[in-house]
PDB file of C-alpha atoms in Angstrom:
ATOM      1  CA  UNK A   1     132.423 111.585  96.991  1.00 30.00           C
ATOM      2  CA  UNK A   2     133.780 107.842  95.907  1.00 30.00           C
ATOM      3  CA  UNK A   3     130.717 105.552  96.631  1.00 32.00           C
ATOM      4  CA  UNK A   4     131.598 101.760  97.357  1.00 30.00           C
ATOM      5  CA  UNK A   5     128.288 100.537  95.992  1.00 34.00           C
ATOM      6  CA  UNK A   6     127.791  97.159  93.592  1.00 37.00           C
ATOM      7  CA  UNK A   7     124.543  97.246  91.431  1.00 34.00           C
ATOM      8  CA  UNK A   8     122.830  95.002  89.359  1.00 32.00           C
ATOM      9  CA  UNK A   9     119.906  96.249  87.748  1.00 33.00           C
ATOM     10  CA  UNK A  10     117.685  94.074  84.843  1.00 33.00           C
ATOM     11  CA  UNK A  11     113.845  95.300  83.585  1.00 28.00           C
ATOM     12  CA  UNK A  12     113.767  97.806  86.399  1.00 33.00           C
ATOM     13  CA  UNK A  13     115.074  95.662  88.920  1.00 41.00           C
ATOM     14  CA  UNK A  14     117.851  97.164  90.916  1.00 47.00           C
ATOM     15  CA  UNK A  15     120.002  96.147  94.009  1.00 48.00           C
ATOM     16  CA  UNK A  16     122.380  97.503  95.549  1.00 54.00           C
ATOM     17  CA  UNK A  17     125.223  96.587  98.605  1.00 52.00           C
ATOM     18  CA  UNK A  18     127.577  97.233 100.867  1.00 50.00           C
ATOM     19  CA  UNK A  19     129.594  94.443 102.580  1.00 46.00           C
ATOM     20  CA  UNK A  20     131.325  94.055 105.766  1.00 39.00           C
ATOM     21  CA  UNK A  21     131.423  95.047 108.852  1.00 34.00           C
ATOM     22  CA  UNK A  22     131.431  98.632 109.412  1.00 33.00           C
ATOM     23  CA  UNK A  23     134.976  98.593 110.114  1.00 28.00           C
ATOM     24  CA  UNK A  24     135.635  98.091 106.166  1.00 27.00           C
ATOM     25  CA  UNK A  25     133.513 100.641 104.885  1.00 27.00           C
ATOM     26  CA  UNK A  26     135.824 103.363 103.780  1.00 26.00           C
ATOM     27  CA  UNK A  27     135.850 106.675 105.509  1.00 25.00           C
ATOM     28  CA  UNK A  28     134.196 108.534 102.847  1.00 26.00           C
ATOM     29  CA  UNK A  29     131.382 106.312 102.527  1.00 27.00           C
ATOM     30  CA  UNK A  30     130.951 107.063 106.726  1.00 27.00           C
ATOM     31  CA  UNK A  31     129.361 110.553 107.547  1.00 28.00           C
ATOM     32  CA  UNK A  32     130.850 112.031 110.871  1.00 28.00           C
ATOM     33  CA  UNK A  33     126.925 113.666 111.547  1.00 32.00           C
ATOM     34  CA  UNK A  34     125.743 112.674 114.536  1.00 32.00           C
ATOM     35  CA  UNK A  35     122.237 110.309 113.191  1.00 33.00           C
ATOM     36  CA  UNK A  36     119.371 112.806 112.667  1.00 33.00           C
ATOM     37  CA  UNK A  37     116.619 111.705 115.465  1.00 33.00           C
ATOM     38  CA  UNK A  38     113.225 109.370 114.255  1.00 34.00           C
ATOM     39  CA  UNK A  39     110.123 110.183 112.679  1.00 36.00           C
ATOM     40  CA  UNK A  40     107.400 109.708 114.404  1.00 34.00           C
ATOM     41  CA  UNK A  41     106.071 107.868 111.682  1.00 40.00           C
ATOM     42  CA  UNK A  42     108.456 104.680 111.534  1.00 40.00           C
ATOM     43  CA  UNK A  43     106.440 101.962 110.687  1.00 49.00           C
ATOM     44  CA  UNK A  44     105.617  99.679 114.241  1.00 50.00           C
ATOM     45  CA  UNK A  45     105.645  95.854 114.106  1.00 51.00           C
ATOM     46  CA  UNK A  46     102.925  94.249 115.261  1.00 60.00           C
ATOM     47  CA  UNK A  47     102.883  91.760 117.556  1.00 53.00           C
ATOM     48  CA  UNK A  48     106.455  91.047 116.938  1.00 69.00           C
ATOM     49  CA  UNK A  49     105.749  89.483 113.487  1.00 84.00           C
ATOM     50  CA  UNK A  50     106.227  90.114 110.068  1.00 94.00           C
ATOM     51  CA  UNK A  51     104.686  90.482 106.739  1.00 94.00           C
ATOM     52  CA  UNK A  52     104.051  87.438 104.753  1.00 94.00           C
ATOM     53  CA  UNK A  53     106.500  88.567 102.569  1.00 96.00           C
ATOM     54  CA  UNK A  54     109.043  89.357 104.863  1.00 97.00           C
ATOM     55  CA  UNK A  55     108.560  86.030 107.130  1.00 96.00           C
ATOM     56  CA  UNK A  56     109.032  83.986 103.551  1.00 97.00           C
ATOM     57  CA  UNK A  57     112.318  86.265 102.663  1.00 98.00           C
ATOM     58  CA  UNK A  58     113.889  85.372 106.228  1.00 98.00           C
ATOM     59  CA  UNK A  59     112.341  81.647 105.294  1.00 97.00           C
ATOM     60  CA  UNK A  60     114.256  81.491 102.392  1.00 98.00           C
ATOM     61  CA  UNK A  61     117.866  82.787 104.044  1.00 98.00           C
ATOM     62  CA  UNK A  62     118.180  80.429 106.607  1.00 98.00           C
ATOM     63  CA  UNK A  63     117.082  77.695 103.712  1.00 98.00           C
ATOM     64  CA  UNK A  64     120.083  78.916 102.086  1.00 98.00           C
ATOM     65  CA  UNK A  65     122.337  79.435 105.025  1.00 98.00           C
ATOM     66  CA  UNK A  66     121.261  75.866 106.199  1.00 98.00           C
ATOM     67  CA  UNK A  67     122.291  74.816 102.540  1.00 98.00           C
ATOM     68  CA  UNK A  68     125.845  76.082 102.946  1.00 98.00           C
ATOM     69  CA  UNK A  69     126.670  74.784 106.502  1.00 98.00           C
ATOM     70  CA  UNK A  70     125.987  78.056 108.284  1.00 98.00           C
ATOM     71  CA  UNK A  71     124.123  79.018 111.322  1.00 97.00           C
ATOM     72  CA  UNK A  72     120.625  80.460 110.679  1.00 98.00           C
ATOM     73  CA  UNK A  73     120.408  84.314 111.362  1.00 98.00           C
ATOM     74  CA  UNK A  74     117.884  85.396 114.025  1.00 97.00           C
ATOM     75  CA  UNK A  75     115.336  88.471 113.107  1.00 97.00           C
ATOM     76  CA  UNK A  76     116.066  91.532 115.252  1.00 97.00           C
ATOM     77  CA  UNK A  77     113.548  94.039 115.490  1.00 96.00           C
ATOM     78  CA  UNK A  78     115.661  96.903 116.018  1.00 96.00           C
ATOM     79  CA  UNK A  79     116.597  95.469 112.484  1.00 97.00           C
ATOM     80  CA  UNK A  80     113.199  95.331 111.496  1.00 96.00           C
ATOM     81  CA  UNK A  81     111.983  98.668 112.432  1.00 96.00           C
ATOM     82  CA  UNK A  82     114.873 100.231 110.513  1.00 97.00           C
ATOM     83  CA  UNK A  83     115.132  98.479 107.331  1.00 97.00           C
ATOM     84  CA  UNK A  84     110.925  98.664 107.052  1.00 97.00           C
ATOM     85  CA  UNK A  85     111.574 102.496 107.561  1.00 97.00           C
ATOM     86  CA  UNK A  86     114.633 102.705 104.972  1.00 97.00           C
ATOM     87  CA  UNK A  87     112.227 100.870 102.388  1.00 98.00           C
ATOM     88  CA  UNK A  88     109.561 103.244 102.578  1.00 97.00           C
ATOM     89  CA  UNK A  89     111.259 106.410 102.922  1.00 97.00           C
ATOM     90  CA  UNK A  90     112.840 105.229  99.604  1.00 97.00           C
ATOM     91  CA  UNK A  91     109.678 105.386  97.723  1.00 97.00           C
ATOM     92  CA  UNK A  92     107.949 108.623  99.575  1.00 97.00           C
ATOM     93  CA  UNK A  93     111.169 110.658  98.665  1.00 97.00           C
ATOM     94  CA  UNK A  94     111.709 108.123  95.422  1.00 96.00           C
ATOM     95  CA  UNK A  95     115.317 107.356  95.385  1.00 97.00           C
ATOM     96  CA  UNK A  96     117.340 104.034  95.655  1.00 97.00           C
ATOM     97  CA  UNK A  97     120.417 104.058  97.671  1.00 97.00           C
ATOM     98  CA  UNK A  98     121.920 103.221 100.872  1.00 96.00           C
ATOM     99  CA  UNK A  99     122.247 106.334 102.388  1.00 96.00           C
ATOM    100  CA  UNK A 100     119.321 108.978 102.578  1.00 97.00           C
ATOM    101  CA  UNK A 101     118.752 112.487 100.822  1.00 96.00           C
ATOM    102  CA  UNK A 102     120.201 113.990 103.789  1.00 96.00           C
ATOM    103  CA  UNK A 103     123.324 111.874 103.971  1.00 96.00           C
ATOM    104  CA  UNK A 104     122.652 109.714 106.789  1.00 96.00           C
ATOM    105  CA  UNK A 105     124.694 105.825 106.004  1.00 96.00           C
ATOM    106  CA  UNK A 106     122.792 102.504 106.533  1.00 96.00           C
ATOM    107  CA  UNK A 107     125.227 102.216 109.594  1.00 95.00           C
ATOM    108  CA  UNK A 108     124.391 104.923 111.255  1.00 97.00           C
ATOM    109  CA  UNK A 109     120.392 104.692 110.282  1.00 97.00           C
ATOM    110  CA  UNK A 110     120.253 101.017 111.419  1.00 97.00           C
ATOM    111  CA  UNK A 111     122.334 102.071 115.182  1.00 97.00           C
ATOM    112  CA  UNK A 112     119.446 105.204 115.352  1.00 97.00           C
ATOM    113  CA  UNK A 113     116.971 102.858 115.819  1.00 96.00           C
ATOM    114  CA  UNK A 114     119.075 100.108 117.863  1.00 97.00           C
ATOM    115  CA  UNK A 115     120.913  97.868 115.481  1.00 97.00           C
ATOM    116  CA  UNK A 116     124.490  97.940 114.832  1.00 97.00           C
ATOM    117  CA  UNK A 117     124.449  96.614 111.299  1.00 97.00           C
ATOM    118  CA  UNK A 118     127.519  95.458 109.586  1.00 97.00           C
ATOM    119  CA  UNK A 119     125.903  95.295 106.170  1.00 97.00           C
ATOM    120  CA  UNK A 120     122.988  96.194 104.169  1.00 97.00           C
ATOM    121  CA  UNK A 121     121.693  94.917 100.680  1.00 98.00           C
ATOM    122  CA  UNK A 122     118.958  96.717  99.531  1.00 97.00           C
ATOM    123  CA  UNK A 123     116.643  95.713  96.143  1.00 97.00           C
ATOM    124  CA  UNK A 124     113.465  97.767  94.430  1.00 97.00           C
ATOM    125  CA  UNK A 125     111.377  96.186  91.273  1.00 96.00           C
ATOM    126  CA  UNK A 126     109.899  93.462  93.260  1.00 94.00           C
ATOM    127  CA  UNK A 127     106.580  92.367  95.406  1.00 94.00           C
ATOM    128  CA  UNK A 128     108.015  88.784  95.932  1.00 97.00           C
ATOM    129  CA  UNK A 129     110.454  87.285  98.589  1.00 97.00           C
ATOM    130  CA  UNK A 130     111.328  84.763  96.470  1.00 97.00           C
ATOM    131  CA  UNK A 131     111.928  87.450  93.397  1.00 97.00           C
ATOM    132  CA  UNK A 132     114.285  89.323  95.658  1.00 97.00           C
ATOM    133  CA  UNK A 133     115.861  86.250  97.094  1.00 98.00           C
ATOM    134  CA  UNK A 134     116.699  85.377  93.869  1.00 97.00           C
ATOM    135  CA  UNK A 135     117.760  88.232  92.548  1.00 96.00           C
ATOM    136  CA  UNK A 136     120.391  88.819  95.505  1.00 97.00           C
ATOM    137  CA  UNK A 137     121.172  85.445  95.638  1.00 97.00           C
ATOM    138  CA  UNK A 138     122.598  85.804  91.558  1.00 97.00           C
ATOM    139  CA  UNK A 139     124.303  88.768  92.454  1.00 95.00           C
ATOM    140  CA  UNK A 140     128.033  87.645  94.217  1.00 95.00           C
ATOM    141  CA  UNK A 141     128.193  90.702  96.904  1.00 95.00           C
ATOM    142  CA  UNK A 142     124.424  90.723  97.642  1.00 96.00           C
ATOM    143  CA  UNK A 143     125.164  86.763  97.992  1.00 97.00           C
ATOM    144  CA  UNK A 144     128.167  87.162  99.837  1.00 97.00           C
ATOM    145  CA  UNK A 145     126.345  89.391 102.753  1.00 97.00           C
ATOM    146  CA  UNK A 146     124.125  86.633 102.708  1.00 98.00           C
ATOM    147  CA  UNK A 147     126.001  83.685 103.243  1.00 98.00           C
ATOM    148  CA  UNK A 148     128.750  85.669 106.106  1.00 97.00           C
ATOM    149  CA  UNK A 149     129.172  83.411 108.957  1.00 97.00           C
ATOM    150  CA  UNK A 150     129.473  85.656 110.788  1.00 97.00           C
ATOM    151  CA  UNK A 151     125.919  87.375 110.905  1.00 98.00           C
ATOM    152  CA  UNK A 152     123.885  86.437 113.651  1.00 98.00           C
ATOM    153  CA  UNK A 153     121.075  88.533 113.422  1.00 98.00           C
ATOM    154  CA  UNK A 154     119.302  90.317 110.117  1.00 98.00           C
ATOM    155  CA  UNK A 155     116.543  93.293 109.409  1.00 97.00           C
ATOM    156  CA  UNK A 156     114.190  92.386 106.953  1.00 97.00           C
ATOM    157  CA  UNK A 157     111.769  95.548 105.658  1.00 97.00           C
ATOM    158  CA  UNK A 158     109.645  96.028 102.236  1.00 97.00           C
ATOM    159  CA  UNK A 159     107.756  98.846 101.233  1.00 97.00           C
ATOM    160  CA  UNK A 160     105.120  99.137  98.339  1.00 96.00           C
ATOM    161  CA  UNK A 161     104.185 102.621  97.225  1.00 96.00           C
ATOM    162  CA  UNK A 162     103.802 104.722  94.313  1.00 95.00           C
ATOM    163  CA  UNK A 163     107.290 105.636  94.160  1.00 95.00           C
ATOM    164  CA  UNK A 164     109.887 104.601  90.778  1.00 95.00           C
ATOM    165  CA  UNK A 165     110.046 100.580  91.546  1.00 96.00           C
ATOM    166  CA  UNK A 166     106.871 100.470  93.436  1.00 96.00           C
ATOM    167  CA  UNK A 167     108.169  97.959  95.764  1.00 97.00           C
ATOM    168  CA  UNK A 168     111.385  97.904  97.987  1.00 98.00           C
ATOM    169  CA  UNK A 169     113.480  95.734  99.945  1.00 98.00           C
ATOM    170  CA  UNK A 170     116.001  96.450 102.461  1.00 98.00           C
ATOM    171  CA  UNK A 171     117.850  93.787 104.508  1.00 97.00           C
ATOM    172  CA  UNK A 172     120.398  93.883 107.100  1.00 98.00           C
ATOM    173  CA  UNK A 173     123.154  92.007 108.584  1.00 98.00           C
ATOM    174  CA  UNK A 174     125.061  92.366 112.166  1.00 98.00           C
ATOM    175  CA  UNK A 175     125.847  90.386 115.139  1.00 98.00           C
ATOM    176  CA  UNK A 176     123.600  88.596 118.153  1.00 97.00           C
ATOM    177  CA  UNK A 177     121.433  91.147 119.469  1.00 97.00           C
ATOM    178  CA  UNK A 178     118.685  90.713 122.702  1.00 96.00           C
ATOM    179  CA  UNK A 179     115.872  92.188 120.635  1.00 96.00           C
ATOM    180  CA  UNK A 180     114.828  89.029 118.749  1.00 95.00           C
ATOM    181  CA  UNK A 181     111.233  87.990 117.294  1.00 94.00           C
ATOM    182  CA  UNK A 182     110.364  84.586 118.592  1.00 89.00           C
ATOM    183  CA  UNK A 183     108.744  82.243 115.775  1.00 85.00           C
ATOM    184  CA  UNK A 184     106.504  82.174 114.145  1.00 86.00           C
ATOM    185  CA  UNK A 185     107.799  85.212 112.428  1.00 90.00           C
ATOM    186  CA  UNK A 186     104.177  85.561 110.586  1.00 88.00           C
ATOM    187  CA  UNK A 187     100.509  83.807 111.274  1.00 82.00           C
ATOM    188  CA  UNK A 188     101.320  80.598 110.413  1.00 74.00           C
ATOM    189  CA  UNK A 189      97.325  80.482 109.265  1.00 81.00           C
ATOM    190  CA  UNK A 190      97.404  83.122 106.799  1.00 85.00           C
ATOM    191  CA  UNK A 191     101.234  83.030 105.648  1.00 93.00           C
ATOM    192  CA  UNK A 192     102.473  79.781 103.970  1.00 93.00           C
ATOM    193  CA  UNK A 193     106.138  79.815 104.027  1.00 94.00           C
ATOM    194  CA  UNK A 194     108.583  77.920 101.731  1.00 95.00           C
ATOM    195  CA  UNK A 195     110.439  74.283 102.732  1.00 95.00           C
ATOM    196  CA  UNK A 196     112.552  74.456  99.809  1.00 96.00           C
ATOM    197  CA  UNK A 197     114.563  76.564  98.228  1.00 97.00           C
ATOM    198  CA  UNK A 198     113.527  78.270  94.457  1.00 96.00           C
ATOM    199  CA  UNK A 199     115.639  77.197  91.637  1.00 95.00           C
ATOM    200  CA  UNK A 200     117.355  80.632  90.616  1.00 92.00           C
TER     201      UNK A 200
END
C-alpha cells in the first residue's frame, strides 16, 4: 500500500505528517473499517488541563501563528484525549506511524473519540515542547499543518515510556469544535509557559 507520509528523522528524532483535510488524503491511505471501539484505558484529562509540556507546545503555536498573521487555534479535548492516546499506544506497542498496528488512520482514530481531524503531525525523540516545536517547525509539511489558516482547533498529546524514542508527540489539526479547554491550559503556579518564541 502507497503511504503519503513525509519524515525527517536526525539522532533518533523522527516526525512524521500528513496534511490536509481529509478530503486530500488519498484513498489508499483511508481504511473503509468501521473505527475499532476505545480502550478503557485512554488516558483522562484532568480538570480540563494539560501537561506542562503540552500547555507550553500549544504556547508556542499560537506564538507562531500570531507571528504569521493567523488566528490562534483553540485546544479541543476530543483532540486531546486522542492524540494523548495515539502517543502512548505508540510506545506500549513501539512503533511510529500515523496509523495503528491494526490499520486504523489518524482520521478515523481522532473522529472515534470525537474529533474530526484534518491533519496530524506526529514526532518521537523528544521530552521538550520547545524540542518538538522546533523540530516541526524546520520541517516544511510539519510547518505547513502548522501555520493552515484554516485550523481552528488542535489535539496536543505526549507520551513517555520505555518504548524506541522514549518520548512521543502527536498533534492534531481540524476545524471549530464545542469541546474546548478554557485557559489556563496548565496551573499557571507550577507550569511557566513561554512569551517568546525559540530561535530554531
Amino acid at each position: 500500500m502507497k503511504k503519503l507520509l513525509c519524515s525527517l528523522s536526525s539522532l533518533l528524532l523522527l516526525s512524521s505528517c500528513l496534511p490536509g483535510p481529509e478530503k486530500l488524503i488519498p484513498q489508499d491511505l483511508v481504511s473503509s473499517d468501521d473505527p475499532t471501539t476505545l480502550p478503557a484505558t485512554t488516558p483522562a484529562l484532568e480538570k480540563n488541563t494539560l501537561s506542562c509540556e503540552e500547555a507550553r507546545f500549544v504556547t508556542l503555536l499560537n506564538l507562531y501563528r500570531k507571528k504569521n498573521n493567523l488566528g490562534v487555534v483553540a485546544v479541543s479535548e476530543a483532540g486531546v484525549e486522542g492524540a494523548r492516546w495515539h502517543a502512548q499506544d505508540m510506545n506500549d506497542k513501539n512503533y511510529f506511524s500515523h496509523t495503528e498496528p491494526d490499520g486504523r488512520t489518524f482520521s478515523e482514530r481522532a473522529l472515534a473519540f470525537g474529533y474530526p481531524a484534518w491533519s496530524e503531525n506526529i514526532a518521537a525523540g523528544n521530552t521538550t515542547a520547545q524540542l518538538t516545536f522546533c523540530q516541526w517547525k524546520n520541517s516544511s509539511a510539519h510547518n505547513s499543518n502548522m501555520l493552515r489558516a484554516d485550523h481552528k482547533t488542535v489535539g496536543i498529546g505526549t507520551y513517555s515510556g520505555n518504548g524506541t524514542y522514549k518520548a512521543y508527540w502527536v498533534n492534531t489539526f481540524g476545524p471549530a469544535t464545542q469541546d474546548t479547554i478554557s485557559l489556563p491550559l496548565a496551573d499557571e503556579t507550577k507550569c511557566v509557559l513561554p512569551l517568546v518564541l525559540p530561535a530554531c
